[in-house]
Tab-separated table of C-alpha atoms and ligand atoms in Angstrom:
chain	number	residue	atom	x	y	z
A	1	MET	CA	43.454	-11.084	19.031
A	2	GLU	CA	42.980	-14.794	19.236
A	3	GLU	CA	46.127	-16.711	20.084
A	4	ASN	CA	47.699	-18.660	17.270
A	5	ARG	CA	48.663	-22.149	18.483
A	6	THR	CA	49.346	-23.835	15.167
A	7	ILE	CA	52.428	-26.036	15.306
A	8	ILE	CA	54.079	-28.049	12.574
A	9	ILE	CA	55.730	-31.344	13.529
A	10	VAL	CA	58.428	-32.565	11.163
A	11	ASP	CA	59.729	-36.071	11.828
A	12	ASP	CA	60.115	-39.089	9.566
A	13	GLU	CA	59.334	-41.671	12.223
A	14	ALA	CA	55.618	-42.337	12.517
A	15	GLU	CA	56.008	-43.406	16.134
A	16	THR	CA	57.677	-40.160	17.139
A	17	VAL	CA	55.009	-38.122	15.354
A	18	LYS	CA	52.385	-40.034	17.270
A	19	GLY	CA	54.275	-39.237	20.448
A	20	TYR	CA	54.102	-35.513	19.747
A	21	VAL	CA	50.382	-35.668	18.995
A	22	ASP	CA	49.780	-37.579	22.171
A	23	PHE	CA	51.899	-35.223	24.281
A	24	LEU	CA	50.310	-32.082	22.892
A	25	SER	CA	46.690	-33.199	23.129
A	26	PRO	CA	44.818	-31.987	26.176
A	27	LYS	CA	44.239	-34.865	28.510
A	28	GLU	CA	40.941	-35.644	30.093
A	29	SER	CA	41.338	-34.566	33.652
A	30	ALA	CA	41.811	-37.496	35.929
A	31	ALA	CA	39.356	-37.874	38.743
A	32	VAL	CA	41.143	-38.539	41.972
A	33	ARG	CA	40.009	-38.800	45.453
A	34	ARG	CA	41.280	-36.043	47.639
A	35	SER	CA	41.530	-37.916	50.854
A	36	SER	CA	40.517	-41.304	52.021
A	37	ARG	CA	38.117	-39.820	54.504
A	38	GLN	CA	35.989	-38.284	51.757
A	39	PRO	CA	33.468	-40.406	49.972
A	40	VAL	CA	34.507	-41.570	46.524
A	41	SER	CA	31.840	-39.436	44.829
A	42	SER	CA	33.273	-36.224	46.198
A	43	SER	CA	36.184	-36.177	43.840
A	44	GLU	CA	38.249	-33.335	42.556
A	45	LYS	CA	39.573	-32.956	39.056
A	46	ILE	CA	43.275	-32.535	38.757
A	47	PRO	CA	44.780	-31.877	35.361
A	48	GLY	CA	46.367	-34.718	33.445
A	49	PRO	CA	49.963	-34.520	32.247
A	50	GLY	CA	49.194	-32.778	28.916
A	51	PRO	CA	48.433	-29.137	28.146
A	52	SER	CA	45.198	-27.753	29.537
A	53	ALA	CA	42.074	-27.843	27.403
A	54	ALA	CA	42.290	-24.061	27.054
A	55	GLU	CA	45.590	-24.227	25.225
A	56	LYS	CA	44.529	-26.398	22.366
A	57	TYR	CA	47.248	-26.786	19.753
A	58	GLN	CA	46.483	-27.242	16.079
A	59	LEU	CA	49.016	-29.719	14.786
A	60	LEU	CA	50.205	-30.083	11.201
A	61	LEU	CA	52.190	-33.240	10.554
A	62	ALA	CA	54.986	-33.653	8.005
A	63	HIS	CA	57.153	-36.706	7.452
A	64	SER	CA	59.835	-35.010	5.374
A	65	GLY	CA	61.323	-31.604	4.847
A	66	GLU	CA	59.755	-31.340	1.410
A	67	GLU	CA	56.329	-32.120	2.819
A	68	ALA	CA	56.819	-29.519	5.553
A	69	VAL	CA	57.699	-26.824	3.024
A	70	ALA	CA	54.625	-27.736	0.966
A	71	ILE	CA	52.418	-27.474	4.063
A	72	VAL	CA	53.805	-24.049	4.952
A	73	GLN	CA	53.219	-22.882	1.384
A	74	SER	CA	49.634	-24.041	1.311
A	75	GLU	CA	48.916	-22.560	4.764
A	76	LEU	CA	50.301	-19.197	3.670
A	77	LYS	CA	48.223	-19.378	0.521
A	78	ALA	CA	45.118	-19.953	2.638
A	79	ASP	CA	46.140	-16.951	4.750
A	80	ARG	CA	46.834	-19.080	7.821
A	81	ARG	CA	49.981	-18.679	9.881
A	82	ILE	CA	52.061	-21.308	11.655
A	83	ALA	CA	53.388	-20.102	14.996
A	84	ALA	CA	55.969	-22.757	15.729
A	85	GLY	CA	57.494	-26.045	14.661
A	86	PHE	CA	59.419	-29.050	15.972
A	87	PHE	CA	62.039	-30.218	13.481
A	88	ASP	CA	63.906	-33.491	13.668
A	89	VAL	CA	67.457	-32.899	12.430
A	90	LYS	CA	67.890	-36.278	10.708
A	91	LEU	CA	65.210	-36.673	8.049
A	92	GLU	CA	64.722	-39.105	5.200
A	93	GLY	CA	64.810	-37.438	1.811
A	94	GLY	CA	66.816	-34.576	0.386
A	95	MET	CA	66.404	-32.090	3.202
A	96	ASP	CA	67.488	-32.431	6.782
A	97	GLY	CA	65.758	-30.531	9.582
A	98	LEU	CA	68.074	-27.527	9.393
A	99	ALA	CA	67.688	-27.163	5.624
A	100	THR	CA	63.933	-27.449	6.130
A	101	ILE	CA	63.939	-24.612	8.659
A	102	GLN	CA	66.065	-22.515	6.294
A	103	ALA	CA	63.571	-23.062	3.485
A	104	ILE	CA	60.588	-22.360	5.743
A	105	LYS	CA	61.980	-19.195	7.260
A	106	ALA	CA	62.548	-17.881	3.752
A	107	LEU	CA	58.793	-18.307	3.212
A	108	ASP	CA	57.653	-17.148	6.625
A	109	ARG	CA	60.165	-15.145	8.613
A	110	ASP	CA	58.101	-15.228	11.831
A	111	ILE	CA	57.990	-18.943	12.612
A	112	HIS	CA	59.577	-20.152	15.868
A	113	CYS	CA	61.472	-23.440	15.680
A	114	VAL	CA	62.635	-26.199	17.995
A	115	VAL	CA	65.515	-28.248	16.622
A	116	VAL	CA	65.229	-31.816	17.865
A	117	THR	CA	68.193	-34.135	17.646
A	118	ALA	CA	68.786	-37.696	18.715
A	119	TYR	CA	72.495	-37.773	18.022
A	120	GLN	CA	73.630	-34.322	19.107
A	121	ASP	CA	75.333	-34.299	15.732
A	122	ARG	CA	74.921	-30.556	15.469
A	123	THR	CA	76.085	-28.273	18.211
A	124	VAL	CA	74.088	-25.246	19.223
A	125	GLU	CA	76.930	-23.025	17.950
A	126	GLU	CA	76.856	-24.677	14.533
A	127	ILE	CA	73.118	-24.158	14.267
A	128	HIS	CA	73.460	-20.567	15.398
A	129	ARG	CA	75.962	-19.976	12.620
A	130	ILE	CA	73.623	-21.523	10.058
A	131	PHE	CA	70.511	-19.598	11.111
A	132	GLY	CA	72.295	-16.338	11.742
A	133	GLU	CA	72.246	-13.604	14.316
A	134	GLU	CA	68.827	-12.210	13.449
A	135	PHE	CA	67.086	-15.554	14.035
A	136	LYS	CA	68.652	-16.285	17.423
A	137	ASP	CA	65.568	-15.503	19.502
A	138	GLN	CA	63.358	-17.690	17.357
A	139	TRP	CA	64.781	-21.152	17.883
A	140	ASP	CA	65.522	-23.585	20.617
A	141	TYR	CA	67.145	-26.991	20.956
A	142	LEU	CA	65.987	-30.291	22.361
A	143	ASN	CA	67.564	-33.734	22.700
A	144	LYS	CA	65.795	-36.996	22.058
A	145	PRO	CA	64.420	-38.828	23.868
A	146	PHE	CA	62.314	-35.953	25.114
A	147	THR	CA	59.813	-35.885	27.937
A	148	GLN	CA	56.247	-34.689	27.659
A	149	GLY	CA	57.024	-31.772	29.937
A	150	GLU	CA	59.787	-30.584	27.600
A	151	ILE	CA	57.533	-30.744	24.560
A	152	VAL	CA	54.570	-29.040	26.197
A	153	GLN	CA	56.677	-26.260	27.667
A	154	LYS	CA	58.573	-25.617	24.416
A	155	ALA	CA	55.277	-25.516	22.539
A	156	ARG	CA	53.972	-23.037	25.061
A	157	GLN	CA	57.079	-20.831	24.926
A	158	MET	CA	57.388	-20.797	21.163
A	159	THR	CA	53.734	-20.062	20.425
A	160	ALA	CA	53.611	-17.430	23.173
A	161	ALA	CA	56.676	-15.701	21.706
A	162	TRP	CA	55.070	-15.695	18.257
A	163	ASN	CA	51.862	-14.175	19.604
A	164	ARG	CA	53.721	-11.571	21.662
A	165	LYS	CA	55.607	-10.394	18.592
A	166	ARG	CA	52.342	-10.102	16.720
A	167	GLN	CA	50.831	-7.988	19.499
A	168	LEU	CA	53.858	-5.681	19.508
A	169	GLU	CA	53.549	-5.217	15.756
A	170	GLU	CA	49.882	-4.413	16.130
A	171	MET	CA	50.561	-1.857	18.882
A	172	ASN	CA	53.239	-0.291	16.739
A	173	ARG	CA	50.850	-0.042	13.818
A	174	GLN	CA	48.273	1.671	16.002
A	175	LEU	CA	50.886	4.065	17.319
A	176	LEU	CA	51.918	5.032	13.800
A	177	GLN	CA	48.299	5.621	12.931
A	178	ALA	CA	47.723	7.741	16.046
A	179	GLU	CA	50.796	9.819	15.256
A	180	ARG	CA	49.557	10.307	11.725
A	181	MET	CA	46.200	11.484	12.976
A	182	ALA	CA	47.944	13.856	15.390
A	183	ALA	CA	49.882	15.313	12.476
A	184	VAL	CA	46.629	15.822	10.568
A	185	GLY	CA	45.199	17.443	13.693
A	186	GLN	CA	48.097	19.880	13.790
A	187	VAL	CA	47.301	21.183	10.328
A	188	ALA	CA	43.525	20.765	10.446
A	189	ARG	CA	42.831	24.271	11.655
A	190	GLY	CA	45.048	25.735	8.977
A	191	ILE	CA	43.286	23.662	6.355
A	192	GLY	CA	39.905	24.851	7.625
A	193	HIS	CA	41.166	28.383	7.290
A	194	GLU	CA	42.417	27.769	3.789
A	195	PHE	CA	39.109	26.220	2.779
A	196	GLY	CA	37.351	29.326	4.112
A	197	ASN	CA	39.565	31.472	1.922
A	198	ILE	CA	38.918	29.309	-1.110
A	199	LEU	CA	35.148	29.523	-0.597
A	200	LEU	CA	35.322	33.298	-0.181
A	201	ARG	CA	37.199	33.506	-3.440
A	202	ILE	CA	34.692	31.302	-5.231
A	203	MET	CA	31.734	33.283	-3.891
A	204	GLY	CA	33.335	36.637	-4.673
A	205	LYS	CA	34.193	35.721	-8.238
A	206	THR	CA	30.802	34.113	-8.830
A	207	ASP	CA	29.166	37.310	-7.604
A	208	LEU	CA	31.190	39.339	-10.067
A	209	ALA	CA	30.390	36.933	-12.897
A	210	LEU	CA	26.674	37.155	-12.141
A	211	ALA	CA	26.785	40.946	-12.143
A	212	THR	CA	28.186	41.342	-15.621
A	213	GLN	CA	26.988	40.578	-19.152
A	214	ASP	CA	30.449	40.699	-20.653
A	215	PRO	CA	31.309	37.160	-21.802
A	216	ALA	CA	35.068	37.792	-21.618
A	217	LYS	CA	34.816	38.930	-18.000
A	218	ILE	CA	32.541	36.050	-17.072
A	219	HIS	CA	35.083	33.720	-18.591
A	220	ASP	CA	37.931	35.219	-16.551
A	221	HIS	CA	35.956	35.038	-13.313
A	222	LEU	CA	34.989	31.427	-13.928
A	223	GLN	CA	38.581	30.543	-14.549
A	224	VAL	CA	39.536	31.825	-11.113
A	225	VAL	CA	36.597	29.884	-9.623
A	226	MET	CA	37.814	26.726	-11.328
A	227	LYS	CA	41.384	27.207	-10.057
A	228	ALA	CA	40.179	27.709	-6.502
A	229	ALA	CA	38.005	24.592	-6.645
A	230	GLU	CA	40.918	22.574	-8.057
A	231	ARG	CA	43.086	23.680	-5.160
A	232	ALA	CA	40.408	22.544	-2.698
A	233	ALA	CA	40.191	19.200	-4.473
A	234	VAL	CA	43.961	18.702	-4.193
A	235	ILE	CA	43.862	19.368	-0.457
A	236	VAL	CA	41.030	16.906	0.081
A	237	ARG	CA	42.739	14.233	-1.986
A	238	ASN	CA	45.988	14.646	-0.104
A	239	LEU	CA	44.273	14.484	3.247
A	240	GLN	CA	42.541	11.275	2.203
A	241	SER	CA	45.663	9.469	1.053
A	242	PHE	CA	47.453	10.809	4.102
A	243	SER	CA	45.062	9.389	6.657
A	244	ARG	CA	44.831	6.012	4.950
A	245	ASN	CA	45.332	3.173	7.330
A	246	GLU	CA	47.126	0.508	5.375
A	247	PRO	CA	50.600	1.000	3.973
A	248	LYS	CA	50.616	1.120	0.195
A	249	PHE	CA	53.987	0.682	-1.458
A	250	GLN	CA	54.397	1.551	-5.113
A	251	GLN	CA	56.990	2.918	-7.524
A	252	ASP	CA	56.514	6.618	-6.976
A	253	ASP	CA	58.241	10.003	-6.964
A	254	LEU	CA	59.526	11.170	-3.610
A	255	ALA	CA	58.664	14.666	-4.848
A	256	ALA	CA	54.963	13.692	-4.891
A	257	ALA	CA	55.091	12.906	-1.161
A	258	LEU	CA	56.842	16.211	-0.512
A	259	GLU	CA	54.235	18.101	-2.520
A	260	GLU	CA	51.466	16.341	-0.614
A	261	ALA	CA	52.891	17.573	2.690
A	262	HIS	CA	53.564	21.050	1.307
A	263	SER	CA	49.973	21.406	0.110
A	264	LEU	CA	48.773	20.799	3.677
A	265	VAL	CA	50.962	23.397	5.423
A	266	ASN	CA	50.429	26.434	3.262
A	267	HIS	CA	48.525	28.256	5.928
A	268	GLU	CA	51.103	27.418	8.634
A	269	LEU	CA	53.894	28.792	6.445
A	270	VAL	CA	52.096	32.076	5.801
A	271	LYS	CA	51.133	32.465	9.443
A	272	ALA	CA	54.729	31.926	10.615
A	273	SER	CA	56.228	34.200	7.898
A	274	VAL	CA	58.191	31.303	6.498
A	275	THR	CA	59.000	31.259	2.803
A	276	TRP	CA	59.197	27.987	0.947
A	277	GLU	CA	61.498	27.065	-1.867
A	278	SER	CA	61.519	23.678	-3.534
A	279	GLN	CA	64.262	22.489	-5.807
A	280	VAL	CA	63.103	19.296	-7.446
A	281	ARG	CA	65.879	17.870	-9.599
A	282	PRO	CA	65.463	14.832	-11.850
A	283	ALA	CA	65.420	11.707	-9.682
A	284	PRO	CA	64.372	8.107	-10.222
A	285	LYS	CA	61.210	6.690	-8.718
A	286	ALA	CA	61.547	4.574	-5.569
A	287	ARG	CA	59.345	1.965	-3.925
A	288	LEU	CA	57.509	4.011	-1.349
A	289	ASP	CA	54.345	4.612	0.610
A	290	ARG	CA	53.450	8.140	-0.411
A	291	GLY	CA	51.084	8.845	2.486
A	292	ALA	CA	53.602	7.669	5.076
A	293	LEU	CA	56.430	9.724	3.582
A	294	ALA	CA	54.139	12.745	3.346
A	295	GLN	CA	53.704	12.292	7.079
A	296	VAL	CA	57.492	12.327	7.516
A	297	PHE	CA	57.792	15.530	5.475
A	298	LEU	CA	54.931	17.078	7.399
A	299	ASN	CA	56.743	16.337	10.684
A	300	LEU	CA	59.995	17.803	9.367
A	301	VAL	CA	58.312	20.920	7.990
A	302	ILE	CA	56.267	21.559	11.138
A	303	ASN	CA	59.445	21.156	13.236
A	304	ALA	CA	61.244	23.581	10.926
A	305	ILE	CA	58.436	26.123	11.341
A	306	HIS	CA	58.595	25.699	15.128
A	307	ALA	CA	62.354	26.379	14.988
A	308	MET	CA	61.780	29.730	13.255
A	309	PRO	CA	59.555	31.713	15.630
A	310	LYS	CA	60.528	34.967	13.910
A	311	GLY	CA	60.044	33.604	10.426
A	312	GLY	CA	62.642	32.361	7.963
A	313	LYS	CA	63.005	30.070	5.028
A	314	ILE	CA	62.575	26.382	4.287
A	315	THR	CA	64.443	24.926	1.351
A	316	ALA	CA	63.209	21.531	0.208
A	317	THR	CA	65.415	19.671	-2.252
A	318	ILE	CA	64.871	16.397	-4.074
A	319	GLU	CA	67.767	14.869	-5.992
A	320	GLU	CA	69.342	11.623	-7.060
A	321	ARG	CA	72.009	10.509	-4.634
A	322	ARG	CA	74.101	7.376	-4.193
A	323	GLY	CA	74.076	5.559	-0.884
A	324	THR	CA	77.237	5.220	1.199
A	325	ASP	CA	77.909	1.895	-0.542
A	326	GLY	CA	77.470	3.434	-3.996
A	327	SER	CA	73.989	2.035	-4.552
A	328	GLN	CA	71.394	4.069	-6.429
A	329	GLY	CA	69.078	6.219	-4.356
A	330	VAL	CA	67.070	9.387	-4.032
A	331	ALA	CA	67.399	12.013	-1.318
A	332	ALA	CA	65.200	14.761	0.050
A	333	ARG	CA	66.602	17.561	2.171
A	334	ILE	CA	64.540	19.868	4.348
A	335	ALA	CA	66.642	22.801	5.491
A	336	ASP	CA	65.549	25.630	7.758
A	337	THR	CA	67.116	28.902	8.913
A	338	GLY	CA	66.006	28.322	12.501
A	339	THR	CA	67.575	28.020	15.920
A	340	GLY	CA	69.643	24.926	15.208
A	341	ILE	CA	69.957	22.078	17.716
A	342	PRO	CA	72.371	22.345	20.669
A	343	ALA	CA	74.974	19.599	21.019
A	344	ASP	CA	73.481	18.268	24.255
A	345	VAL	CA	70.042	17.893	22.652
A	346	LEU	CA	71.147	16.497	19.297
A	347	PRO	CA	71.842	12.879	20.339
A	348	ARG	CA	68.304	12.571	21.727
A	349	ILE	CA	66.062	14.084	19.057
A	350	PHE	CA	65.172	10.727	17.489
A	351	ASP	CA	64.350	9.180	20.878
A	352	PHE	CA	60.759	8.227	21.422
A	353	ALA	CA	58.878	10.919	23.429
A	354	PHE	CA	61.865	13.262	23.596
A	355	THR	CA	60.778	16.879	23.198
A	356	THR	CA	62.098	20.310	24.117
A	357	LYS	CA	58.676	21.849	23.544
A	358	GLY	CA	57.076	20.978	26.867
A	359	ASP	CA	53.322	20.505	26.595
A	360	ARG	CA	53.324	21.712	23.012
A	361	GLY	CA	55.394	18.792	21.805
A	362	SER	CA	54.885	15.049	21.874
A	363	GLY	CA	58.423	14.037	20.971
A	364	ILE	CA	57.050	11.313	18.755
A	365	GLY	CA	57.423	12.960	15.345
A	366	LEU	CA	61.079	12.232	14.659
A	367	SER	CA	61.131	8.756	16.133
A	368	VAL	CA	58.129	7.698	14.072
A	369	SER	CA	59.590	9.442	11.013
A	370	ARG	CA	62.835	7.542	11.298
A	371	GLN	CA	60.906	4.301	11.752
A	372	ILE	CA	58.899	4.975	8.579
A	373	VAL	CA	62.027	5.775	6.581
A	374	GLU	CA	63.829	2.683	7.871
A	375	ALA	CA	60.824	0.556	6.936
A	376	HIS	CA	61.588	1.775	3.391
A	377	GLY	CA	65.203	0.598	3.757
A	378	GLY	CA	66.320	4.234	3.904
A	379	THR	CA	67.917	6.608	6.390
A	380	LEU	CA	66.939	9.844	8.110
A	381	THR	CA	69.859	11.982	9.280
A	382	VAL	CA	70.422	15.500	10.522
A	383	ALA	CA	73.026	18.246	10.264
A	384	THR	CA	72.684	21.368	12.343
A	385	GLU	CA	74.419	24.516	13.489
A	386	VAL	CA	73.172	26.530	16.434
A	387	GLY	CA	72.014	29.944	15.327
A	388	ARG	CA	72.103	29.073	11.629
A	389	GLY	CA	69.649	26.269	11.075
A	390	THR	CA	69.047	22.570	10.607
A	391	GLU	CA	68.915	20.249	7.649
A	392	PHE	CA	67.287	16.813	7.675
A	393	THR	CA	68.211	14.383	4.908
A	394	LEU	CA	65.896	11.546	3.974
A	395	TRP	CA	67.514	8.947	1.746
A	396	LEU	CA	65.708	6.055	0.020
A	397	PRO	CA	67.234	3.212	-1.977
A	398	VAL	CA	66.123	2.822	-5.573
A	399	ARG	CA	65.622	-0.732	-6.690
A	400	LYS	CA	64.523	-1.485	-10.184
A	401	PRO	CA	61.148	-3.241	-10.067
B	501	ADP	P1	58.278	17.348	18.983
B	501	ADP	O1	58.310	18.195	17.746
B	501	ADP	O2	56.893	16.973	19.414
B	501	ADP	O3	59.089	17.918	20.102
B	501	ADP	P2	59.968	15.569	17.471
B	501	ADP	O4	60.305	14.116	17.679
B	501	ADP	O5	59.417	15.924	16.147
B	501	ADP	O6	58.965	15.959	18.627
B	501	ADP	O7	61.274	16.443	17.733
B	501	ADP	C1	62.056	16.220	18.877
B	501	ADP	C2	62.914	17.454	19.204
B	501	ADP	O8	63.891	17.656	18.190
B	501	ADP	C3	62.147	18.749	19.259
B	501	ADP	O9	61.518	18.938	20.500
B	501	ADP	C4	63.264	19.770	18.998
B	501	ADP	O10	63.988	20.037	20.169
B	501	ADP	C5	64.184	19.037	18.066
B	501	ADP	N1	64.013	19.443	16.648
B	501	ADP	C6	63.402	18.715	15.673
B	501	ADP	N2	63.446	19.368	14.492
B	501	ADP	C7	64.100	20.520	14.708
B	501	ADP	C8	64.485	21.624	13.867
B	501	ADP	N3	64.206	21.664	12.562
B	501	ADP	N4	65.171	22.654	14.453
B	501	ADP	C9	65.477	22.617	15.772
B	501	ADP	N5	65.161	21.610	16.607
B	501	ADP	C10	64.471	20.563	16.093
């Protein structure tokens, strides 16, 4: 990924703006003589006082808060991101620097800001209160008059922090994708098996149809062929949406995600002598990424199967349920009749890479599942009793579109 070094400068004094531009432009290296004994021609370049040529900043200049907001809007529209900004607190016009940052962070939550003040009229604590707890690692504070070193180093820090966050997000996205592929891998063999069965059924029934002249019988055989092919088509479609890369949020039924997962584990259920019961009660649609939630259900169901080595039963329930604050929501419960989770293990099951399955487990399933559910604004919780079984509850908020 190429580093983003776009910085917005917001100051109403033309001279100060010029100062920033000057400070943040790479300087031509100055040629100096190393020692008086060396001839003048044998000179060595030492860097000038500005940033190095390699860290070239793209500067966007605004002379008022309103202009700054307009610049951010038009950059976002053009699909360009601003990494950081320097904001003078006292600005001509309706918006001061702090109000400008508030407006900008509502448009682009990721921007890193340096609050620059000449009068120290706002204390750091005051600003912290205004920006809030969740923004505290994204801003810094600088008094005027500033030195070039302060400006260059703040620019460096703020843009580096922006880029680091971006890299973390990207790694996280790749991890989610890898986990999804691993989940597909887990069921792939079963799906291959199921496809084999479907083809056998199609061939067998086609054989029978070809061997008879009786139109009624041919009709019956073809109907079975059609059903089998439809089932194969459903599996393929589900696999495709499941392995899709990009998140796709839409108003959708949670039950559809559950069914998608269920359709992929049929073979696993049969093999493990696990019966499946779904109870889908009327529930509102929620804003959700069906493929991602199917992945969550797949993780929960595969874990449930693992917890029932001698067979058992999975009960999957979908129902409307209010959140703890009374807000509207929809819940899915996956209950098994398995081993249950011992008290010393329970606090760790959602930890990344925690597994009790040795080489057979990755310990990633539940931590990624919880992350997916929380990205939906929901919760993933567990209730369990050793020797009786475990029930996971996935809750999603319902917001009217
Ligand atoms: P993995 O399945 O690869 O171990 P997970 O993150 O999916 O990773 O699960 C972590 C641990 O939580 C499992 O190793 C297991 O000990 C426990 N666990 C998860 N689901 C169940 C369940 N339904 N019944 C019993 N234990 C479970």
